[in-house]
Amino acid sequence: AQSVAQPEDQVNVAEGNPLTVKCTYSVSGNPYLFWYVQYPNRGLQFLLKYITGDNLVKGSYGFEAEFNKSQTSFHLKKPSALVSDSALYFCAVRDDTGGFKTIFGAGTRLFVKA
Amino acid sequence: DTEVTQTPKHLVMGMTNKKSLKCEQHMGHRAMYWYKQKAKKPPELMFVYSYEKLSINESVPSRFSPECPNSSLLNLHLHALQPEDSALYLCASSQRTATNEKLFFGSGTQLSVL
């Protein structure tokens, strides 16, 4: 079964500093990995997805994700955090047995302090 | 138009009421989804429609009844709900149900069952 784990409930970072939100995955076949962001009282927004062969994936709003097959990780990164990045971030994996299901991690709340 | 529109944004209902949630997209997507999200938790898949046919029902109680009248519309009919059904109900769509397809989410309906 496919699963993702986000080990941190919350990440705190100062504005202007680099940020990392961690995600590890467990898949039986090819990894179809995604990051989504959720602002208060809103639906989720797509940030980026893993593309086979690319160890560094660039996404929306200056975010990027680093794929590491040996560590089964897909960490979300940004070189310089903004206060407006404060939100709830979900790592997700798409079920490759038909593609119907997206399974979300527990979520990590990012708090960027001015 | 890259939006998924959900109505109403907020709904309060008694346990004997019948109500419906509505979701609409005009992106030509052929897969539509209902998710349930409790506060500070990840979204949980309820139903998947692919080409207007119900493809997945994640063992959801029968008091939730989905309907897909056409390729642009998705409804969720509610009847005899319980207080524990109070949650944010999210609709999503994707171009297809392929494994690398990202999801487009609506802003959700915040449901309170009294």
XYZ file of N, CA and C in Angstrom:
684
model
N 0.840 -1.195 0.000
C 0.000 0.000 0.000
C 0.873 1.243 0.000
N 0.360 2.266 -0.659
C 1.106 3.529 -0.725
C 0.861 4.341 0.536
N 1.888 5.034 0.996
C 1.712 5.926 2.147
C 2.784 6.994 2.138
N 2.496 8.091 2.808
C 3.481 9.139 3.028
C 3.447 9.524 4.504
N 4.577 9.967 5.000
C 4.679 10.377 6.395
C 5.317 11.753 6.470
N 4.735 12.601 7.291
C 5.293 13.912 7.554
C 5.628 13.947 9.039
N 6.896 13.885 9.368
C 7.291 13.680 10.767
C 7.105 14.888 11.677
N 6.931 16.064 11.087
C 6.825 17.282 11.899
C 5.418 17.841 11.841
N 4.821 18.081 13.031
C 3.510 18.726 13.068
C 3.623 20.190 12.677
N 4.720 20.813 13.081
C 4.883 22.244 12.829
C 6.356 22.543 12.565
N 6.562 23.492 11.659
C 7.901 23.994 11.362
C 7.866 25.499 11.533
N 8.801 26.020 12.283
C 8.909 27.458 12.506
C 10.183 27.967 11.848
N 10.056 29.055 11.123
C 11.218 29.625 10.446
C 11.062 31.142 10.402
N 12.181 31.834 10.421
C 12.145 33.297 10.315
C 12.081 33.706 8.854
N 11.381 34.795 8.599
C 11.273 35.312 7.235
C 12.665 35.547 6.665
N 12.844 35.131 5.410
C 14.130 35.302 4.751
C 15.043 34.090 4.873
N 14.748 33.233 5.842
C 15.562 32.017 6.007
C 15.039 30.905 5.102
N 15.898 29.925 4.802
C 15.421 28.788 4.020
C 14.509 27.902 4.856
N 13.583 27.240 4.188
C 12.681 26.352 4.899
C 12.691 24.960 4.265
N 12.450 23.967 5.086
C 12.291 22.586 4.630
C 11.127 21.959 5.367
N 10.241 21.339 4.617
C 9.148 20.561 5.193
C 9.359 19.128 4.727
N 9.446 18.206 5.677
C 9.882 16.853 5.361
C 8.733 15.911 5.009
N 9.052 14.979 4.108
C 8.102 13.950 3.712
C 8.877 12.692 3.337
N 8.455 11.562 3.851
C 8.996 10.281 3.398
C 7.863 9.454 2.842
N 8.190 8.559 1.939
C 7.147 7.813 1.258
C 7.426 6.312 1.293
N 6.367 5.574 1.088
C 6.459 4.123 0.959
C 5.534 3.714 -0.175
N 6.131 3.222 -1.274
C 5.344 2.835 -2.443
C 5.818 1.481 -2.928
N 4.937 0.779 -3.587
C 5.283 -0.549 -4.092
C 5.757 -0.497 -5.533
N 5.492 0.610 -6.212
C 5.916 0.726 -7.600
C 6.570 2.078 -7.827
N 6.205 2.735 -8.913
C 6.739 4.071 -9.178
C 6.115 5.093 -8.229
N 6.916 6.022 -7.736
C 6.363 7.032 -6.823
C 5.699 8.179 -7.583
N 4.432 8.399 -7.305
C 3.707 9.543 -7.854
C 3.432 10.472 -6.673
N 4.321 11.424 -6.488
C 4.349 12.243 -5.284
C 3.978 13.686 -5.584
N 3.301 14.303 -4.641
C 2.795 15.660 -4.801
C 2.962 16.436 -3.492
N 2.985 17.767 -3.624
C 2.832 18.659 -2.488
C 1.648 19.590 -2.753
N 0.826 19.746 -1.707
C -0.291 20.679 -1.742
C -0.193 21.611 -0.538
N -0.759 22.811 -0.686
C -0.791 23.771 0.413
C -2.242 24.157 0.691
N -2.555 24.360 1.958
C -3.913 24.762 2.337
C -3.836 25.988 3.245
N -4.482 27.056 2.790
C -4.613 28.258 3.609
C -5.899 28.159 4.418
N -6.014 28.898 5.523
C -7.180 28.773 6.403
C -8.507 28.893 5.665
N -9.403 27.977 5.958
C -10.762 27.989 5.408
C -10.775 27.908 3.877
N -9.779 27.261 3.322
C -9.711 27.119 1.873
C -9.461 25.666 1.499
N -9.663 25.355 0.245
C -9.293 24.044 -0.271
C -7.791 23.957 -0.474
N -7.346 22.791 -0.918
C -5.925 22.595 -1.148
C -5.530 23.114 -2.520
N -4.300 23.610 -2.600
C -3.764 24.072 -3.878
C -2.523 23.256 -4.217
N -2.433 22.848 -5.455
C -1.293 22.090 -5.945
C -0.050 22.967 -5.969
N 1.073 22.441 -5.447
C 2.347 23.149 -5.508
C 3.286 22.556 -6.550
N 3.449 21.231 -6.493
C 4.357 20.584 -7.431
C 4.170 19.074 -7.367
N 4.736 18.401 -8.362
C 4.696 16.951 -8.371
C 6.037 16.409 -8.845
N 6.337 15.195 -8.407
C 7.570 14.527 -8.802
C 7.448 14.097 -10.260
N 8.514 14.354 -10.986
C 8.602 13.903 -12.368
C 9.757 12.922 -12.447
N 9.485 11.744 -12.960
C 10.474 10.671 -12.991
C 11.774 11.137 -13.621
N 12.863 10.940 -12.891
C 14.177 11.314 -13.400
C 14.675 12.653 -12.899
N 13.799 13.490 -12.387
C 14.188 14.814 -11.882
C 14.332 14.765 -10.369
N 15.532 14.913 -9.857
C 15.705 14.877 -8.402
C 15.346 16.197 -7.743
N 15.303 17.262 -8.505
C 14.876 18.553 -7.980
C 13.737 19.064 -8.853
N 12.576 19.182 -8.248
C 11.372 19.595 -8.969
C 11.005 21.015 -8.551
N 10.781 21.866 -9.519
C 10.374 23.245 -9.194
C 8.855 23.381 -9.309
N 8.293 24.210 -8.407
C 6.854 24.363 -8.392
C 6.434 25.806 -8.275
N 5.224 25.981 -7.768
C 4.633 27.322 -7.660
C 5.215 28.085 -6.481
N 5.130 29.427 -6.557
C 5.468 30.340 -5.468
C 6.904 30.167 -4.968
N 7.823 29.722 -5.828
C 9.225 29.600 -5.457
C 9.569 28.330 -4.705
N 8.612 27.435 -4.537
C 8.879 26.167 -3.860
C 9.530 25.165 -4.803
N 10.297 24.282 -4.220
C 10.890 23.175 -4.942
C 10.912 21.963 -4.015
N 11.085 20.800 -4.584
C 11.130 19.592 -3.772
C 12.282 18.726 -4.244
N 12.931 18.125 -3.251
C 14.091 17.288 -3.535
C 13.721 15.825 -3.348
N 13.835 15.063 -4.414
C 13.510 13.638 -4.382
C 14.782 12.846 -4.114
N 14.721 11.947 -3.147
C 15.868 11.114 -2.816
C 15.394 9.668 -2.724
N 15.747 8.886 -3.729
C 15.240 7.515 -3.800
C 15.805 6.641 -2.683
N 17.086 6.799 -2.372
C 17.706 5.943 -1.354
C 17.134 6.216 0.036
N 16.739 7.450 0.282
C 16.153 7.800 1.571
C 14.630 7.824 1.523
N 14.078 7.476 0.388
C 12.616 7.519 0.159
C 12.012 8.805 0.710
N 12.597 9.922 0.304
C 12.116 11.211 0.799
C 11.774 12.146 -0.357
N 10.908 13.083 -0.062
C 10.477 14.086 -1.047
C 10.230 15.360 -0.258
N 11.301 16.004 0.177
C 11.212 17.167 1.053
C 10.907 18.435 0.262
N 10.043 19.250 0.815
C 9.686 20.531 0.211
C 10.648 21.604 0.727
N 11.119 22.463 -0.180
C 12.092 23.474 0.207
C 11.755 24.814 -0.430
N 12.277 25.850 0.213
C 12.216 27.195 -0.363
C 13.420 27.953 0.152
N 14.148 28.617 -0.727
C 15.394 29.288 -0.309
C 15.170 30.427 0.676
N 14.065 31.148 0.554
C 13.825 32.322 1.387
C 12.336 32.389 1.740
N 12.012 32.141 2.991
C 10.608 32.068 3.402
C 9.967 33.451 3.509
N 8.680 33.488 3.205
C 7.866 34.700 3.357
C 6.801 34.451 4.427
N 6.391 35.528 5.099
C 5.320 35.396 6.089
C 4.077 34.788 5.434
N 3.828 35.149 4.193
C 2.646 34.657 3.474
C 2.723 33.163 3.149
N 3.881 32.541 3.365
C 3.995 31.085 3.183
C 3.389 30.312 4.345
N 3.065 30.989 5.411
C 2.486 30.322 6.583
C 1.173 29.654 6.186
N 1.110 28.354 6.341
C -0.050 27.571 5.890
C 0.166 26.124 6.314
N -0.776 25.287 5.902
C -0.698 23.848 6.178
C -0.263 23.148 4.897
N 0.777 22.343 4.973
C 1.349 21.702 3.802
C 1.153 20.188 3.887
N 0.667 19.629 2.781
C 0.415 18.193 2.706
C 1.267 17.570 1.609
N 1.974 16.522 1.989
C 2.614 15.649 1.031
C 1.589 14.585 0.642
N 1.613 14.128 -0.606
C 0.603 13.173 -1.037
C 1.199 12.193 -2.036
N 0.620 11.019 -2.080
C 1.021 10.002 -3.049
C -0.218 9.513 -3.776
N -0.058 9.304 -5.048
C -1.167 8.833 -5.871
C -1.068 7.329 -5.994
N -2.176 6.658 -5.755
C -2.237 5.211 -5.856
C -2.029 4.786 -7.305
N -1.072 3.908 -7.553
C -0.809 3.545 -8.948
C -1.607 2.327 -9.401
N -2.539 1.885 -8.548
C -3.422 0.801 -8.966
C -4.716 1.395 -9.516
N -4.609 2.102 -10.632
C -5.792 2.701 -11.236
C -5.814 4.209 -11.132
N -5.064 4.781 -10.198
C -4.910 6.225 -10.163
C -6.041 6.992 -9.524
N -6.990 6.283 -8.911
C -8.135 7.006 -8.385
C -7.856 7.721 -7.076
N -6.970 7.158 -6.274
C -6.822 7.654 -4.918
C -5.579 8.494 -4.755
N -5.745 9.625 -4.080
C -4.612 10.399 -3.591
C -4.612 10.276 -2.077
N -3.516 9.820 -1.532
C -3.406 9.612 -0.088
C -2.524 10.711 0.483
N -3.052 11.413 1.481
C -2.357 12.567 2.033
C -1.639 12.211 3.327
N -0.505 12.863 3.537
C 0.150 12.802 4.827
C -0.639 13.593 5.850
N -0.183 13.543 7.095
C -0.924 14.174 8.194
C -0.886 15.698 8.127
N 0.050 16.236 7.377
C 0.151 17.686 7.251
C 1.181 18.280 8.189
N 1.820 19.346 7.728
C 2.783 20.098 8.541
C 2.398 21.561 8.485
N 2.233 22.135 9.671
C 1.909 23.561 9.709
C 3.202 24.358 9.680
N 3.313 25.229 8.707
C 4.481 26.099 8.577
C 4.140 27.460 9.131
N 4.967 27.926 10.043
C 4.787 29.262 10.612
C 6.042 30.064 10.318
N 5.877 31.135 9.556
C 6.994 32.009 9.210
C 6.847 33.305 10.005
N 7.855 33.593 10.804
C 7.809 34.767 11.667
C 8.527 35.931 11.018
N 7.896 37.105 11.094
C 8.491 38.307 10.507
C 9.716 38.773 11.286
N -10.894 29.198 -17.337
C -11.510 28.952 -16.040
C -10.836 27.740 -15.407
N -10.095 27.979 -14.313
C -9.390 26.883 -13.655
C -9.922 26.694 -12.243
N -11.187 26.934 -12.067
C -11.761 26.869 -10.734
C -12.722 25.702 -10.558
N -12.736 25.241 -9.301
C -13.776 24.330 -8.856
C -14.628 25.121 -7.859
N -15.892 25.235 -8.154
C -16.781 26.072 -7.344
C -17.697 25.206 -6.499
N -17.706 25.479 -5.204
C -18.567 24.724 -4.297
C -19.574 25.652 -3.634
N -20.805 25.180 -3.540
C -21.850 25.898 -2.813
C -22.649 24.930 -1.968
N -23.154 25.375 -0.806
C -22.845 26.655 -0.172
C -21.470 26.617 0.490
N -20.979 27.750 0.946
C -19.710 27.785 1.653
C -19.869 27.303 3.093
N -21.023 27.589 3.669
C -21.311 27.159 5.036
C -22.703 26.554 5.073
N -22.879 25.531 5.907
C -24.182 24.894 6.038
C -24.344 24.386 7.461
N -25.468 24.757 8.054
C -25.825 24.240 9.373
C -27.110 23.452 9.205
N -27.121 22.233 9.667
C -28.319 21.418 9.502
C -28.571 20.561 10.738
N -29.852 20.269 10.946
C -30.238 19.379 12.013
C -30.140 17.931 11.554
N -30.203 17.028 12.488
C -30.019 15.612 12.172
C -31.158 15.031 11.352
N -32.291 15.743 11.276
C -33.410 15.221 10.485
C -33.528 15.896 9.118
N -32.666 16.855 8.871
C -32.753 17.615 7.612
C -32.229 16.824 6.429
N -32.632 17.280 5.238
C -32.042 16.826 3.978
C -31.475 18.046 3.284
N -30.219 17.965 2.913
C -29.569 19.060 2.213
C -28.664 18.500 1.131
N -28.195 19.373 0.250
C -27.282 18.951 -0.802
C -26.130 19.921 -0.930
N -24.945 19.374 -1.194
C -23.772 20.168 -1.527
C -23.571 20.081 -3.035
N -23.127 21.196 -3.590
C -22.981 21.262 -5.047
C -21.545 21.630 -5.402
N -21.058 21.031 -6.495
C -19.709 21.281 -6.985
C -19.763 21.398 -8.500
N -19.023 22.364 -9.033
C -19.067 22.608 -10.476
C -17.674 22.943 -10.984
N -17.325 22.388 -12.137
C -16.070 22.750 -12.805
C -16.307 22.784 -14.294
N -15.593 23.709 -14.948
C -15.735 23.862 -16.399
C -14.381 23.756 -17.068
N -13.546 22.865 -16.542
C -12.224 22.660 -17.120
C -12.199 21.432 -18.030
N -13.337 20.789 -18.200
C -13.369 19.585 -19.028
C -12.801 18.364 -18.328
N -12.661 18.451 -16.999
C -12.139 17.314 -16.249
C -13.161 16.189 -16.205
N -12.661 14.951 -16.315
C -13.577 13.818 -16.352
C -13.538 13.001 -15.075
N -12.778 13.431 -14.085
C -12.764 12.764 -12.779
C -13.113 13.791 -11.711
N -14.013 13.417 -10.842
C -14.419 14.320 -9.749
C -14.483 13.539 -8.452
N -14.201 14.236 -7.362
C -13.971 13.579 -6.079
C -14.681 14.343 -4.961
N -15.108 13.612 -3.955
C -15.522 14.213 -2.686
C -14.559 13.753 -1.597
N -14.083 14.747 -0.830
C -13.242 14.489 0.319
C -13.901 15.082 1.559
N -13.622 14.459 2.700
C -14.052 14.988 3.993
C -12.805 15.342 4.787
N -12.800 16.528 5.403
C -11.637 16.945 6.167
C -12.059 17.478 7.526
N -11.581 16.826 8.553
C -11.762 17.308 9.917
C -10.653 18.315 10.217
N -10.914 19.155 11.213
C -9.974 20.225 11.548
C -8.579 19.667 11.844
N -7.588 20.272 11.216
C -6.179 19.952 11.419
C -5.833 18.521 11.022
N -6.652 17.930 10.172
C -6.411 16.572 9.678
C -6.312 16.591 8.154
N -5.738 15.547 7.562
C -5.696 15.508 6.092
C -7.053 15.159 5.510
N -7.281 15.514 4.268
C -8.536 15.116 3.611
C -8.621 13.601 3.483
N -9.839 13.095 3.632
C -10.089 11.655 3.472
C -11.029 11.454 2.286
N -10.641 10.571 1.399
C -11.433 10.330 0.203
C -12.760 9.668 0.564
N -13.843 10.177 -0.070
C -15.165 9.582 0.117
C -15.597 8.868 -1.166
N -15.647 9.614 -2.257
C -16.167 9.082 -3.524
C -15.307 9.586 -4.683
N -15.257 8.762 -5.741
C -14.630 9.156 -6.992
C -15.589 8.845 -8.132
N -15.780 9.833 -8.995
C -16.514 9.633 -10.237
C -15.541 9.753 -11.398
N -15.616 8.798 -12.292
C -14.811 8.840 -13.505
C -15.749 8.733 -14.692
N -15.709 9.735 -15.566
C -16.624 9.786 -16.712
C -18.073 9.571 -16.262
N -18.443 10.309 -15.229
C -19.795 10.361 -14.677
C -20.264 9.053 -14.036
N -19.356 8.110 -13.876
C -19.728 6.855 -13.223
C -18.997 6.736 -11.883
N -19.711 6.257 -10.881
C -19.104 6.090 -9.571
C -18.048 4.991 -9.638
N -16.806 5.358 -9.331
C -15.704 4.402 -9.417
C -15.272 3.913 -8.048
N -15.354 4.784 -7.075
C -14.922 4.426 -5.724
C -15.902 4.972 -4.707
N -16.291 4.119 -3.785
C -17.029 4.506 -2.593
C -16.230 3.948 -1.428
N -15.629 4.845 -0.652
C -14.749 4.405 0.415
C -15.535 4.013 1.665
N -16.477 3.103 1.470
C -17.282 2.598 2.595
C -17.939 3.730 3.372
N -18.464 4.679 2.621
C -19.111 5.842 3.239
C -20.541 5.467 3.636
N -20.996 5.897 4.809
C -22.378 5.575 5.234
C -23.401 6.067 4.223
N -24.526 5.365 4.152
C -25.541 5.657 3.134
C -26.242 6.984 3.363
N -26.024 7.610 4.494
C -26.613 8.940 4.704
C -25.934 9.999 3.818
N -24.826 9.616 3.181
C -24.177 10.433 2.164
C -24.453 9.788 0.808
N -25.042 10.539 -0.103
C -25.397 9.988 -1.400
C -24.865 10.881 -2.509
N -23.862 10.425 -3.261
C -23.317 11.260 -4.325
C -24.122 11.132 -5.608
N -23.975 12.163 -6.434
C -24.653 12.159 -7.731
C -23.816 12.964 -8.707
N -23.685 12.469 -9.931
C -22.945 13.195 -10.967
C -23.859 13.355 -12.171
N -24.658 14.433 -12.224
C -25.651 14.599 -13.301
C -25.029 14.766 -14.688
N -23.862 15.396 -14.741
C -23.142 15.546 -16.012
C -21.663 15.749 -15.721
N -20.894 15.943 -16.758
C -19.436 15.980 -16.588
C -18.942 17.208 -15.834
N -19.796 18.201 -15.624
C -19.379 19.428 -14.950
C -19.866 19.532 -13.511
N -20.825 18.702 -13.151
C -21.493 18.850 -11.865
C -21.325 17.614 -10.988
N -21.185 17.881 -9.705
C -21.125 16.799 -8.726
C -21.902 17.256 -7.502
N -22.810 16.419 -7.054
C -23.604 16.740 -5.876
C -23.335 15.739 -4.769
N -23.564 16.174 -3.544
C -23.514 15.256 -2.405
C -24.774 15.500 -1.590
N -25.660 14.522 -1.596
C -26.925 14.630 -0.886
C -26.751 14.100 0.528
N -27.285 14.882 1.483
C -27.092 14.582 2.896
C -28.440 14.330 3.559
N -28.511 13.289 4.353
C -29.779 12.966 5.011
C -29.503 12.262 6.331
N -30.152 12.743 7.385
C -30.034 12.112 8.697
C -28.591 12.030 9.171
N -27.896 13.137 9.048
C -26.492 13.155 9.460
C -26.358 13.175 10.982
N -25.172 12.835 11.425
C -24.834 12.819 12.834
C -23.890 13.975 13.154
N -23.832 14.415 14.391
C -22.913 15.511 14.743
C -21.468 15.224 14.346
N -21.050 13.957 14.371
C -19.663 13.647 14.008
C -19.388 13.800 12.514
N -20.450 14.057 11.747
C -20.273 14.328 10.312
C -19.899 15.782 10.052
N -19.890 16.587 11.091
C -19.473 17.983 10.935
C -18.017 18.020 10.484
N -17.763 18.734 9.386
C -16.430 18.755 8.784
C -16.430 19.712 7.603
N -15.274 19.871 7.004
C -15.147 20.596 5.734
C -15.242 19.561 4.612
N -16.184 19.758 3.708
C -16.349 18.834 2.592
C -15.773 19.483 1.344
N -14.789 18.806 0.791
C -14.048 19.332 -0.352
C -14.382 18.547 -1.610
N -14.591 19.287 -2.655
C -14.744 18.691 -3.972
C -13.443 18.920 -4.730
N -13.075 17.972 -5.557
C -11.876 18.117 -6.377
C -12.136 17.531 -7.752
N -11.317 17.934 -8.693
C -11.412 17.352 -10.026
C -10.016 17.155 -10.582
N -9.911 16.269 -11.551
C -8.672 16.101 -12.304
C -9.033 15.748 -13.729
N -8.073 15.977 -14.610
C -8.364 15.784 -16.030
C -8.824 14.348 -16.280
N -8.134 13.433 -15.677
C -8.506 12.025 -15.732
C -8.173 11.409 -14.390
N -8.113 10.122 -14.309
C -7.733 9.460 -13.069
C -6.334 8.848 -13.187
N -5.538 9.347 -14.091
C -4.169 8.837 -14.233
C -3.343 9.165 -13.004
N -2.290 8.418 -12.815
C -1.534 8.520 -11.570
C -0.779 9.833 -11.431
N -0.428 10.493 -12.529
C 0.344 11.729 -12.404
C -0.525 12.977 -12.489
N -1.818 12.790 -12.366
C -2.727 13.932 -12.482
C -2.850 14.664 -11.156
N -2.701 15.982 -11.193
C -2.896 16.774 -9.988
C -4.383 17.016 -9.786
N -4.714 17.304 -8.544
C -6.098 17.593 -8.188
C -6.312 19.096 -8.083
N -7.464 19.525 -8.541
C -7.909 20.901 -8.375
C -9.034 20.872 -7.337
N -8.854 21.634 -6.266
C -9.823 21.623 -5.176
C -10.682 22.877 -5.167
N -11.940 22.701 -4.752
C -12.768 23.831 -4.400
C -12.432 24.306 -3.001
N -13.064 25.407 -2.589
C -12.799 25.964 -1.262
C -13.531 25.232 -0.151
N -14.471 24.377 -0.534
C -15.115 23.545 0.470
C -16.421 24.098 1.000
N -17.186 23.206 1.604
C -18.384 23.562 2.353
C -18.141 23.178 3.806
N -18.209 24.167 4.684
C -18.056 23.888 6.116
C -19.412 23.480 6.661
N -19.556 22.231 7.030
C -20.824 21.676 7.470
C -20.847 21.504 8.980
N -21.912 21.993 9.586
C -22.128 21.776 11.015
C -23.446 21.057 11.202
N -23.423 19.927 11.890
C -24.629 19.146 12.146
C -24.983 19.280 13.626
N -26.169 19.798 13.883
C -26.578 20.047 15.270
C -27.481 18.940 15.792
